[in-house]
Tab-separated table of C-alpha atoms in Angstrom:
chain	number	residue	atom	x	y	z
A	1240	MET	CA	122.051	61.099	178.639
A	1241	GLU	CA	123.452	62.725	181.593
A	1242	LEU	CA	123.637	66.539	181.758
A	1243	ILE	CA	126.767	67.968	183.651
A	1244	THR	CA	126.925	71.449	185.362
A	1245	GLU	CA	129.815	72.901	187.189
A	1246	ARG	CA	128.971	70.861	190.353
A	1247	LEU	CA	126.412	68.277	189.546
A	1248	VAL	CA	125.523	65.537	187.300
A	1249	LEU	CA	121.897	65.120	186.434
A	1250	ARG	CA	121.083	61.492	185.577
A	1251	THR	CA	117.965	60.117	184.341
A	1252	TRP	CA	116.025	57.635	186.224
A	1253	THR	CA	115.726	53.729	185.723
A	1254	LEU	CA	112.983	51.632	186.824
A	1255	ASP	CA	115.198	49.621	188.878
A	1256	GLU	CA	116.407	52.844	190.620
A	1257	ALA	CA	112.968	53.812	191.356
A	1258	ALA	CA	112.114	50.529	192.543
A	1259	ALA	CA	115.177	50.681	195.091
A	1260	VAL	CA	113.930	53.975	196.474
A	1261	VAL	CA	110.307	52.629	196.889
A	1262	GLY	CA	111.319	49.347	198.257
A	1263	GLY	CA	113.493	51.275	200.991
A	1264	ALA	CA	116.837	50.054	199.753
A	1265	ARG	CA	120.077	52.079	201.007
A	1266	ALA	CA	122.756	52.651	197.918
A	1267	GLY	CA	126.305	53.342	198.886
A	1268	ASP	CA	126.057	56.415	196.669
A	1269	TRP	CA	123.212	58.101	198.417
A	1270	ALA	CA	123.792	60.920	200.716
A	1271	GLU	CA	122.694	59.919	204.072
A	1272	ASP	CA	119.595	61.690	204.104
A	1273	TYR	CA	118.369	60.571	200.611
A	1274	PRO	CA	115.848	59.782	199.428
A	1275	SER	CA	113.540	62.815	200.553
A	1276	GLU	CA	109.769	62.208	200.727
A	1277	GLY	CA	109.704	64.044	197.213
A	1278	ASP	CA	111.963	61.462	195.689
A	1279	ARG	CA	109.725	58.662	197.124
A	1280	VAL	CA	106.571	60.183	195.588
A	1281	ILE	CA	108.532	60.496	192.019
A	1282	ALA	CA	110.050	56.956	192.408
A	1283	GLY	CA	106.509	55.548	193.115
A	1284	LEU	CA	104.897	57.327	190.126
A	1285	LEU	CA	107.708	56.479	187.343
A	1286	GLY	CA	106.359	52.898	186.635
A	1287	GLN	CA	102.806	54.232	186.061
A	1288	ARG	CA	104.083	57.451	183.933
A	1289	PRO	CA	106.906	55.965	181.568
A	1290	GLY	CA	106.897	59.296	179.805
A	1291	TRP	CA	108.799	60.764	182.804
A	1292	LEU	CA	111.615	58.629	181.926
A	1293	HIS	CA	112.012	60.517	178.713
A	1294	GLU	CA	115.535	62.483	178.315
A	1295	HIS	CA	113.643	65.603	179.169
A	1296	GLY	CA	111.731	64.098	182.098
A	1297	GLN	CA	112.891	63.180	185.876
A	1298	ARG	CA	116.665	63.203	186.788
A	1299	ARG	CA	118.629	62.339	189.747
A	1300	ILE	CA	121.011	64.855	191.181
A	1301	VAL	CA	124.418	63.769	191.839
A	1302	GLU	CA	127.097	66.029	193.476
A	1303	ARG	CA	129.962	65.699	191.373
A	1304	ASP	CA	132.623	66.135	194.237
A	1305	SER	CA	131.363	63.164	196.492
A	1306	GLY	CA	129.560	61.182	193.700
A	1307	LEU	CA	126.758	61.023	196.113
A	1308	LEU	CA	122.840	61.363	195.119
A	1309	VAL	CA	121.730	64.418	196.771
A	1310	GLY	CA	118.158	65.325	195.237
A	1311	GLY	CA	115.983	65.183	191.979
A	1312	VAL	CA	114.889	67.636	189.352
A	1313	GLY	CA	112.442	66.944	186.560
A	1314	LEU	CA	110.147	67.630	184.203
A	1315	PHE	CA	106.586	66.341	184.116
A	1316	TRP	CA	106.741	64.969	180.329
A	1317	PRO	CA	105.068	65.373	177.857
A	1318	PRO	CA	104.477	69.056	177.288
A	1319	GLY	CA	101.000	70.646	177.232
A	1320	GLU	CA	100.582	72.914	174.470
A	1321	GLY	CA	104.267	73.516	174.820
A	1322	LYS	CA	104.708	73.849	178.354
A	1323	LEU	CA	106.432	71.642	180.678
A	1324	GLU	CA	106.157	71.706	184.600
A	1325	LEU	CA	109.437	71.813	186.560
A	1326	GLY	CA	109.949	70.358	189.934
A	1327	TYR	CA	113.084	69.971	192.185
A	1328	GLY	CA	114.197	69.126	195.837
A	1329	ILE	CA	117.640	68.664	197.498
A	1330	VAL	CA	118.220	66.851	200.834
A	1331	PRO	CA	118.643	68.794	203.885
A	1332	SER	CA	122.133	68.106	204.017
A	1333	ARG	CA	122.733	69.867	200.841
A	1334	GLN	CA	120.536	72.830	200.818
A	1335	GLY	CA	121.866	76.268	200.915
A	1336	ARG	CA	124.510	75.325	198.519
A	1337	GLY	CA	122.900	76.667	195.360
A	1338	TYR	CA	122.266	72.955	193.724
A	1339	ALA	CA	118.510	73.366	193.298
A	1340	THR	CA	119.061	76.715	191.404
A	1341	GLU	CA	122.122	74.899	189.211
A	1342	ALA	CA	119.885	71.790	188.430
A	1343	ALA	CA	116.729	73.775	187.808
A	1344	LYS	CA	118.813	75.945	185.302
A	1345	ALA	CA	120.458	73.302	183.440
A	1346	LEU	CA	117.292	71.200	182.937
A	1347	ALA	CA	114.864	74.005	182.055
A	1348	GLU	CA	117.682	75.164	179.416
A	1349	PHE	CA	117.762	71.855	178.279
A	1350	ALA	CA	114.155	71.481	178.038
A	1351	LEU	CA	113.860	74.456	175.885
A	1352	THR	CA	115.879	72.794	173.194
A	1353	ALA	CA	112.984	70.026	172.339
A	1354	PRO	CA	110.952	71.400	169.289
A	1355	GLU	CA	108.002	70.792	171.040
A	1356	VAL	CA	108.600	72.761	174.121
A	1357	HIS	CA	108.338	76.643	174.508
A	1358	THR	CA	107.972	77.525	178.171
A	1359	VAL	CA	108.986	75.607	181.498
A	1360	TYR	CA	106.994	76.607	184.542
A	1361	ALA	CA	106.880	75.924	188.376
A	1362	ASP	CA	104.355	76.756	190.756
A	1363	VAL	CA	105.887	77.588	194.368
A	1364	GLU	CA	104.129	78.301	197.836
A	1365	LEU	CA	104.859	81.799	199.249
A	1366	ALA	CA	105.429	80.429	202.340
A	1367	ASN	CA	108.586	78.889	200.730
A	1368	PRO	CA	110.612	81.847	200.022
A	1369	ALA	CA	113.885	79.572	199.555
A	1370	SER	CA	112.174	77.998	196.461
A	1371	VAL	CA	111.152	81.580	195.225
A	1372	ARG	CA	114.823	82.406	195.181
A	1373	VAL	CA	115.868	79.080	193.418
A	1374	LEU	CA	113.570	79.934	190.546
A	1375	GLU	CA	114.587	83.672	190.447
A	1376	LYS	CA	118.411	82.747	190.446
A	1377	ALA	CA	117.716	80.268	187.965
A	1378	GLY	CA	116.348	82.848	185.370
A	1379	PHE	CA	112.446	82.282	185.890
A	1380	GLN	CA	110.312	85.290	185.667
A	1381	ARG	CA	107.257	85.651	187.989
A	1382	TRP	CA	104.286	85.981	185.706
A	1383	GLY	CA	101.441	85.597	188.643
A	1384	THR	CA	100.614	85.183	192.048
A	1385	GLU	CA	97.460	83.850	193.587
A	1386	GLU	CA	96.391	83.705	197.110
A	1387	LYS	CA	99.200	81.466	198.620
A	1388	LEU	CA	101.244	80.379	195.000
A	1389	ALA	CA	103.730	82.278	193.082
A	1390	ARG	CA	103.955	81.183	189.328
A	1391	PHE	CA	107.138	81.340	187.479
A	1392	ARG	CA	108.258	80.756	184.012
A	1393	ILE	CA	111.219	80.661	181.697
A	1394	THR	CA	110.434	80.831	177.856
A	1395	GLU	CA	112.524	80.361	174.665
A	1396	ALA	CA	114.541	83.051	173.261
A	1397	VAL	CA	112.675	84.693	170.439
């Protein structure tokens, strides 16, 4: 199932796509700087973590205008005590356009439609203010701060 936003399409991964990323293949619908290191890590783990291929799991981010794959956003399924962790990344050539915010918001809202999920959360290093802004703009609330880490979450409406 695809999630479609104003400027993006969020597509679930397949094992073949993950194998292409891990194997170093290049596809014609990838942005010139895709995959990032984070995409390679997720692709390498998908075979070991089939739950991440769940419809509420890991997604590839496709730019609607160009049709190019520009990043990833995902939930680390299954939920633990009703909570899911969110991660995201956009290739450098597409950063600063609000894509990470758009993708994070869409996937978090979708995750909260699952009956077993009541919270989506993300932890961000304080040294990464751009990522902090992504979560704030996506509607996440900061609920804690540790030495070098800010904790954000979004919960279902009561």
